[in-house]
Coordinates of C-alpha atoms in Angstrom, one line a residue:
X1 CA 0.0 0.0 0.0
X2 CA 1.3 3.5 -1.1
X3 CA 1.0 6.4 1.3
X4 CA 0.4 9.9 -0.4
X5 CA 1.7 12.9 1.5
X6 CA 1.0 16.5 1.2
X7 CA 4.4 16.4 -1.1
X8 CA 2.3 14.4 -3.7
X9 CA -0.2 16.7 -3.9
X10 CA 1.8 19.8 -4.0
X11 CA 4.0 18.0 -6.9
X12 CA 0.8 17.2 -8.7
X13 CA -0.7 20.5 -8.2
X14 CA 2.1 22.2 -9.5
X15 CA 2.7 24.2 -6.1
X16 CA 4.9 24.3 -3.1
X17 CA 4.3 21.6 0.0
X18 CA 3.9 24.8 2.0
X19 CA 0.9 26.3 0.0
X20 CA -0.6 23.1 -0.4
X21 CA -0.6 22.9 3.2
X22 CA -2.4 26.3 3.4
X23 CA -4.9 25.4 0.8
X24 CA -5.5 22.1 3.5
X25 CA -5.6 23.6 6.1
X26 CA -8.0 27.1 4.8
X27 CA -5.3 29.7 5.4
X28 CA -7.3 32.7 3.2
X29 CA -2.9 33.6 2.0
X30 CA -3.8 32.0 -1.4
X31 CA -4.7 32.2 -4.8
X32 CA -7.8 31.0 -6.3
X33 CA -5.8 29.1 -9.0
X34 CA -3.9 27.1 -6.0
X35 CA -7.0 26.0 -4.1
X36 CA -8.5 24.8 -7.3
X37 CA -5.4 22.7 -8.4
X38 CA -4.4 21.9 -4.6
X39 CA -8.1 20.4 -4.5
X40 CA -8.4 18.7 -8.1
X41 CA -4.9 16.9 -7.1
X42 CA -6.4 15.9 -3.2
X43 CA -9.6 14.4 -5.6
X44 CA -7.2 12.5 -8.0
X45 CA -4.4 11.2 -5.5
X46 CA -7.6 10.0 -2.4
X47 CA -5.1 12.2 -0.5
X48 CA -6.8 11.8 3.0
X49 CA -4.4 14.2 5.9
X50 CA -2.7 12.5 8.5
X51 CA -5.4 13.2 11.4
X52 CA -2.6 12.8 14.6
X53 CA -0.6 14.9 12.5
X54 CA -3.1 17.9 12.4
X55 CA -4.3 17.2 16.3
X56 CA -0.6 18.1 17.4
X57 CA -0.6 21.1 15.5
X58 CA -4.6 22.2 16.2
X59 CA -4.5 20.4 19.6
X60 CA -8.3 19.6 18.4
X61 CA -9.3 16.1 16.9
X62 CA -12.8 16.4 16.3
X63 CA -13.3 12.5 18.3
X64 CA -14.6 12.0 21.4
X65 CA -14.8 8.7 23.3
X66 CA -17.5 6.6 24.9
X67 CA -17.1 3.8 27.2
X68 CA -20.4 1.9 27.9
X69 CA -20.3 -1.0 31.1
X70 CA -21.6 -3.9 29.1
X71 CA -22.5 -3.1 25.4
X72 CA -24.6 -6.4 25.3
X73 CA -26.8 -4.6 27.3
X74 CA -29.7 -3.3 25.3
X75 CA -29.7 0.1 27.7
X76 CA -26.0 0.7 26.9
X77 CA -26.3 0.0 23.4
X78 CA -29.5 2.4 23.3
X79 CA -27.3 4.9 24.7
X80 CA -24.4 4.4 22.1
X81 CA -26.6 5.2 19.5
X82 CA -28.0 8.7 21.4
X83 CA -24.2 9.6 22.2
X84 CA -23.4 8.8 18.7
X85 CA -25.9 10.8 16.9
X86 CA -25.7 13.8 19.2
X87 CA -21.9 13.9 18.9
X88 CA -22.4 13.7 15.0
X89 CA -24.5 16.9 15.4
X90 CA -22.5 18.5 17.1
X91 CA -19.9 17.8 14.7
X92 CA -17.4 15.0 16.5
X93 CA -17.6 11.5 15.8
X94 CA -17.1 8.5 18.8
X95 CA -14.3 5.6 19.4
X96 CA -16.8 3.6 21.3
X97 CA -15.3 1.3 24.2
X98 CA -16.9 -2.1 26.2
X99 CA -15.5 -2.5 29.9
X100 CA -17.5 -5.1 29.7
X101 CA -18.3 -4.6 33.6
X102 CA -14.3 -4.8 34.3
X103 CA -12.1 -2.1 35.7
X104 CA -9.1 -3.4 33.8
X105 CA -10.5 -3.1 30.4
X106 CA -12.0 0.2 30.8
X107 CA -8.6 1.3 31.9
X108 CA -7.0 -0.7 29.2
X109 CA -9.8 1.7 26.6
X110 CA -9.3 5.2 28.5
X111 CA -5.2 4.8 27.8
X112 CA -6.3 4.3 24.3
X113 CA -8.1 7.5 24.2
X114 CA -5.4 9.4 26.1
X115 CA -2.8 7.7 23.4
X116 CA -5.4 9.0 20.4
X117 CA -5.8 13.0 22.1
X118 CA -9.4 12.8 21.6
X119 CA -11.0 16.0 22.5
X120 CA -13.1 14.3 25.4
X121 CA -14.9 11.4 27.1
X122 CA -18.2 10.2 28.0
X123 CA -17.8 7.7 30.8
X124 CA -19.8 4.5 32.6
X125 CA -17.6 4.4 35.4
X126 CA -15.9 1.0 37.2
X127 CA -14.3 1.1 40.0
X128 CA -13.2 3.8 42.6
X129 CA -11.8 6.3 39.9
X130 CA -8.5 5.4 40.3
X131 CA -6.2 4.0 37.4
X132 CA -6.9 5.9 34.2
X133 CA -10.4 7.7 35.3
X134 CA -7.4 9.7 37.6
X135 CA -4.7 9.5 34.5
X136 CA -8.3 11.6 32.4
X137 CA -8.4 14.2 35.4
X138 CA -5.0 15.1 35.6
X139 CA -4.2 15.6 32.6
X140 CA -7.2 18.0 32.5
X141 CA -9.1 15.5 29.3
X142 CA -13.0 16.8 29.3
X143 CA -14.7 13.9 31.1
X144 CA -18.4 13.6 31.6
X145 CA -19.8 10.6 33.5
X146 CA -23.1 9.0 32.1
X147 CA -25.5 6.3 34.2
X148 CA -22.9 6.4 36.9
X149 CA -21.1 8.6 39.1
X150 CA -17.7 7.9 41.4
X151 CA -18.0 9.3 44.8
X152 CA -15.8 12.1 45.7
X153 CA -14.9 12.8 41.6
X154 CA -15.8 16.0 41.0
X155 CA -17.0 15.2 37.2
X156 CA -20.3 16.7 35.4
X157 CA -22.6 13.5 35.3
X158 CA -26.5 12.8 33.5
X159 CA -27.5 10.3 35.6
X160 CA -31.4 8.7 36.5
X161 CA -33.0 9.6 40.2
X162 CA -33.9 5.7 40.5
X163 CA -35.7 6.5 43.9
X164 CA -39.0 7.6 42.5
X165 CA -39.9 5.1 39.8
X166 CA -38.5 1.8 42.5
X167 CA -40.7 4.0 44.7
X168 CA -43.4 3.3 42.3
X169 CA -43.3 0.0 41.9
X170 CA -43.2 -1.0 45.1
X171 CA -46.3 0.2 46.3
X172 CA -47.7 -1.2 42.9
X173 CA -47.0 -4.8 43.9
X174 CA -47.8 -3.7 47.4
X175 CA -51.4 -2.9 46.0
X176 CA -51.5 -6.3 44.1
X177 CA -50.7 -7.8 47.9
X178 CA -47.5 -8.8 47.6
X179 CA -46.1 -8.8 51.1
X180 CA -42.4 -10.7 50.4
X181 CA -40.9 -9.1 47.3
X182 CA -37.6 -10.3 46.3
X183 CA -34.7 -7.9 44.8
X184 CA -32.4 -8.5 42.6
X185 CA -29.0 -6.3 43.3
X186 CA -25.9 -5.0 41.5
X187 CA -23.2 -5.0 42.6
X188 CA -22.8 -2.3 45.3
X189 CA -19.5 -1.1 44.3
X190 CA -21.3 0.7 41.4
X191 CA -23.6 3.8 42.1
X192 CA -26.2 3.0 40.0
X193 CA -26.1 -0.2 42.4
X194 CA -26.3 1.1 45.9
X195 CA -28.8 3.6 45.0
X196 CA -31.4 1.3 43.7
X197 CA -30.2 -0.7 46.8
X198 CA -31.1 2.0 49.1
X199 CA -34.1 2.8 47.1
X200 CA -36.2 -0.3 47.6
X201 CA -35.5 -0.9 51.0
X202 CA -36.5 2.9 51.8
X203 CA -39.9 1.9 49.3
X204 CA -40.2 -1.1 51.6
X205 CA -40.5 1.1 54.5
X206 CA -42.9 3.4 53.0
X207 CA -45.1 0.9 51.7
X208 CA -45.3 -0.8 55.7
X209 CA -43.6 -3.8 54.3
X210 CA -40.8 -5.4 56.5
X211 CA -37.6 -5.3 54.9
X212 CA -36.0 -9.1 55.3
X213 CA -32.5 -9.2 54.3
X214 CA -33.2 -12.9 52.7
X215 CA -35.1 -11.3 50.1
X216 CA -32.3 -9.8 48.4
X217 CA -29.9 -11.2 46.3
X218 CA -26.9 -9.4 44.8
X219 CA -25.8 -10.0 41.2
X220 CA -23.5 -8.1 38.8
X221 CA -25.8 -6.5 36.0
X222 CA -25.4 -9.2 33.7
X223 CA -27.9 -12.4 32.3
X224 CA -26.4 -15.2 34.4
X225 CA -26.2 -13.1 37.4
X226 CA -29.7 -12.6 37.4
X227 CA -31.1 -16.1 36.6
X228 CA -28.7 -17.2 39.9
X229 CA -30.1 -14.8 42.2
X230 CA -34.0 -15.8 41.2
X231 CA -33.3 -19.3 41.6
X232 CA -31.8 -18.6 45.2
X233 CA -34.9 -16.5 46.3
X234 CA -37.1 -19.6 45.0
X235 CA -34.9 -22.1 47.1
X236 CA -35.8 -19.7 50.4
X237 CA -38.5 -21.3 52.9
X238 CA -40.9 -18.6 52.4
X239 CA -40.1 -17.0 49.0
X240 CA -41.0 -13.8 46.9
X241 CA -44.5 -13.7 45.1
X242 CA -43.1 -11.1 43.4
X243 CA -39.0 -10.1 42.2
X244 CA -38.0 -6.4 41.1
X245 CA -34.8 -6.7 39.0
X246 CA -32.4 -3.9 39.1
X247 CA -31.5 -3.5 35.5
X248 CA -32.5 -5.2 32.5
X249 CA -29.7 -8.0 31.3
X250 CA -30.8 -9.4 35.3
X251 CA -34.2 -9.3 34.6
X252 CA -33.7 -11.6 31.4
X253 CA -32.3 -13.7 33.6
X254 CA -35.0 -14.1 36.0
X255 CA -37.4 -14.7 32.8
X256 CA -35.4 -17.3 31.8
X257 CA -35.1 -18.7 35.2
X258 CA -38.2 -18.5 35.6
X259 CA -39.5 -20.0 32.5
X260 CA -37.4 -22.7 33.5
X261 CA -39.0 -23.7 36.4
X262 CA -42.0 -23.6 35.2
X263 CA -43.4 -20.5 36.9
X264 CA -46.5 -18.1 35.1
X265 CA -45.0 -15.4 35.1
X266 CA -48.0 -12.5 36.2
X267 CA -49.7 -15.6 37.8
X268 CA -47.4 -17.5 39.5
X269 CA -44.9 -14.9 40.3
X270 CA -45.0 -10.8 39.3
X271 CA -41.9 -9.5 38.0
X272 CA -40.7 -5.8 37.3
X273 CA -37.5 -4.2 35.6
X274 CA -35.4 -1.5 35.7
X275 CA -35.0 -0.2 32.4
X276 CA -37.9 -0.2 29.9
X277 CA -36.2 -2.2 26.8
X278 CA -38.1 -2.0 23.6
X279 CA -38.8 -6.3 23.3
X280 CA -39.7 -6.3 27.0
X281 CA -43.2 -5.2 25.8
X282 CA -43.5 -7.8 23.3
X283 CA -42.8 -10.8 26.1
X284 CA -46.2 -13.0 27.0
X285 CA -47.1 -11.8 29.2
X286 CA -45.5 -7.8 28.7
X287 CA -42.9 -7.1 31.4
X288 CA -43.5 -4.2 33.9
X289 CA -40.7 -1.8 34.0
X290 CA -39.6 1.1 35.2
X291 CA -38.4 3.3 32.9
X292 CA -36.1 6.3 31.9
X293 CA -35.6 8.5 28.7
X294 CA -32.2 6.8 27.4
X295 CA -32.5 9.4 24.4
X296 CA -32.2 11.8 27.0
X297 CA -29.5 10.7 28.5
X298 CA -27.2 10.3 25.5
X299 CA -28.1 13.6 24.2
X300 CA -27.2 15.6 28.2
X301 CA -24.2 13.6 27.8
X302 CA -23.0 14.9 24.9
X303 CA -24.6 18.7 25.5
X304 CA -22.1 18.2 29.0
X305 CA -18.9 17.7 27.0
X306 CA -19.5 19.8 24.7
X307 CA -19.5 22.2 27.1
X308 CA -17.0 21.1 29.2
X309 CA -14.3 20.7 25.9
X310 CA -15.6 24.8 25.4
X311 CA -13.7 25.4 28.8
X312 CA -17.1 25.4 30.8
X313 CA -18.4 23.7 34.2
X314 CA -22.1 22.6 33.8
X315 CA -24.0 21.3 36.4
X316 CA -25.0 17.7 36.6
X317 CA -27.9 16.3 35.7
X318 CA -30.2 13.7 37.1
X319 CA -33.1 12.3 34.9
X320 CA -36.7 11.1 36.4
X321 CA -37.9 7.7 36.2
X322 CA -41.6 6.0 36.2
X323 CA -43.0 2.8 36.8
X324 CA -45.1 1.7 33.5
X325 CA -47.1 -1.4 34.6
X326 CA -48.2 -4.4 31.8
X327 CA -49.4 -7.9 32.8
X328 CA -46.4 -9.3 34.7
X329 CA -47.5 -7.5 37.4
X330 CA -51.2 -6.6 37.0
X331 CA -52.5 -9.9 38.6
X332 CA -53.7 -9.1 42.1
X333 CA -52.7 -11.7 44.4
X334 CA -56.1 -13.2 46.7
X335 CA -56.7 -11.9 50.2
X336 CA -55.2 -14.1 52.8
X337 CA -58.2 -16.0 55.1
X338 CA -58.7 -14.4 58.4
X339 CA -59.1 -17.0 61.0
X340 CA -62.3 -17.5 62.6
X341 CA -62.9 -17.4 66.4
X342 CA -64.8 -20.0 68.1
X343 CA -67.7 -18.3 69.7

C-alpha cells in the first residue's frame, strides 16, 4: 500500500508543500488558482491528511470517546446510539469502548483514548476512579460521567434519580398484595447499584412492608447473574411472590429462570424491571418496568462535554424515572383468610 503525503499533492498541483498545506488547512494567503489545483490533485491522488498529525498542531481532533459498562446490554447499546448521533450533530464523531463490567478493560480503553488526544470522554464508570479515570483528570481531558457517578470525583454527570420510579413499583406490587418481594441487586460497588439498593429498601418502609434481608440477592448487572439470584430466592423457605430486578440484562435472567422452572410469570410470580427495553413489551405476558428516557440521556451527555471541551463547568444532571405497569404485574394476588374465632 502506497501512502500519499502532502508532497504528492503539491508536486501534482504544480505548487509548493507549504501552499498546499495552506490550501488544507483554509489559510485565506492563497490564490484562487492554488485552491482549485491543490483540491483537483487531493480528488485525484484519495489524499486523506494524517489526522494525529493535524491534532498536534490544532491540539483539536474532532473524536470524542465513549465507554459503555456492558455493550450487550440493550440500555448501553440504546445509549451508544443517542451519544453517537448527538456527537455527530454536534460535529465530532465516537471511538466507542466495552468494559464489559471490568475495571481493567475500561482502563485498558481510557489509555487508548489518552494515546489518540481525543478531544473528550463520556464515561460508565468501574471502580473507585482510580487508574486511568485519575490519569483523564489530571491531565485535564473533558470527562463527563453518564448512568454512573464515582463518589468524591468532581466530574459533570446525566444520571437517573432511580428512587421515585422503584418508589413506584413497590407500592404497585404492594397494592396487588404482595407482602415478600424479592430484589435483585448490582453490585454495590457501582452507584447505580447502591442507589437502587437504598431505594427499595426505603420503598419497603414506605409501603409498611418489613424489609428481610433474605429477600435480596446481589448479582452483577449481567444475564447469568440474574437467573442465579431468582433461583436462590425460589430455594428460600418462604419466598417472593413477586421479584423487582435492578437492570435489565438481570431481569432476562430471572425470565429465563423463571421459564425454566416452570413458573406463570404474572400468575405465579410478578416481575418488574429496571430499564424499559423496547422487546420487554413484546414478552407474554409484557414485562412491567420502570423506565427512563435513554435518548435523554445520551443527548445531556454529549450537550455536557461539549460544554466542558468549550472550557465550561455545567452542572449535573439527574433524569426522572416512572414505573409503566403491563401484565407481569397486574394480577392481584387473593386476600389471605382471616381466622375465625370459636364463639
Amino acid at each position: 500500500m502506497v501512502t500519499v503525503t502532502i508532497k504528492d499533492v503539491a508536486a501534482l498541483a504544480g505548487v509548493s508543500p507549504a501552499t498546499a498545506s495552506r490550501v488544507l488547512s483554509g489559510h485565506p494567503a492563497t490564490s484562487s488558482g492554488s485552491r482549485a489545483r491543490v483540491t483537483a490533485a487531493v480528488e485525484q491522488l484519495d489524499f486523506r491528511p494524517n489526522a494525529q498529525a493535524r491534532s498536534l498542531r490544532s491540539t483539536r481532533t474532532n473524536v470524542v470517546g465513549l465507554l459503555v459498562s456492558d455493550v450487550r446490554n440493550p440500555f448501553f447499546a440504546d445509549l451508544a446510539h443517542a451519544v453517537e448521533q448527538a456527537a455527530l450533530e454536534a460535529g465530532y464523531v465516537i471511538l466507542l469502548g466495552n468494559a464489559n463490567e471490568l475495571e481493567d478493560q475500561q482502563n485498558r480503553f481510557l489509555d487508548t483514548l489518552i494515546d489518540q488526544r481525543v478531544d473528550g470522554v463520556i464515561v460508565a464508570p468501574q471502580g473507585d476512579g482510580s487508574g486511568s479515570i485519575r490519569s483523564l483528570l489530571n491531565r485535564g481531558i473533558p470527562m463527563v460521567f453518564v448512568d454512573r457517578r464515582v463518589d468524591g470525583v468532581d466530574v459533570p454527570s446525566v444520571t437517573t434519580d432511580s428512587r421515585e420510579g422503584i418508589q413506584q413499583a413497590v407500592a404497585h406490587l404492594a397494592d396487588q398484595g404482595h407482602r415478600r418481594i424479592g430484589y435483585i441487586a448490582g453490585p454495590q460497588s457501582i452507584s447505580t447499584g447502591r442507589e437502587r439498593h437504598s431505594a427499595f429498601t426505603d420503598a419497603l418502609r414506605t409501603a409498611g412492608l418489613d424489609h428481610d434481608p433474605a429477600l435480596t440477592a446481589f448479582g452483577n448487572f449481567q444475564i447469568a447473574s440474574g437467573a442465579a439470584a431468582t433461583e436462590q430466592l425460589l430455594q428460600l423457605n418462604y419466598p417472593p411472590t413477586a421479584i423487582l430486578a435492578a437492570d435489565s440484562p438481570m431481569a432476562a435472567g430471572s425470565v429465563a429462570k423463571l421459564h425454566e422452572m416452570g413458573l406463570r410469570i404474572g400468575r405465579d410470580i410478578a416481575l418488574v424491571a429496571f430499564d424499559n427495553i423496547d422487546w420487554f413489551a413484546l414478552l407474554n405476558p409484557p414485562l412491567s418496568v420502570i423506565s427512563h428516557s435513554v435518548e435523554d440521556m445520551g443527548r445531556i451527555a454529549v450537550e455536557l462535554l461539549v460544554n466542558v471541551i468549550g472550557g465550561g463547568q455545567p452542572a449535573s444532571v439527574s433524569l426522572p424515572s416512572e414505573l409503566i405497569i403491563r401484565e407481569s404485574s397486574s394480577h392481584r394476588l387473593p386476600a389471605p383468610l382471616n381466622p375465625q374465632r370459636n364463639n
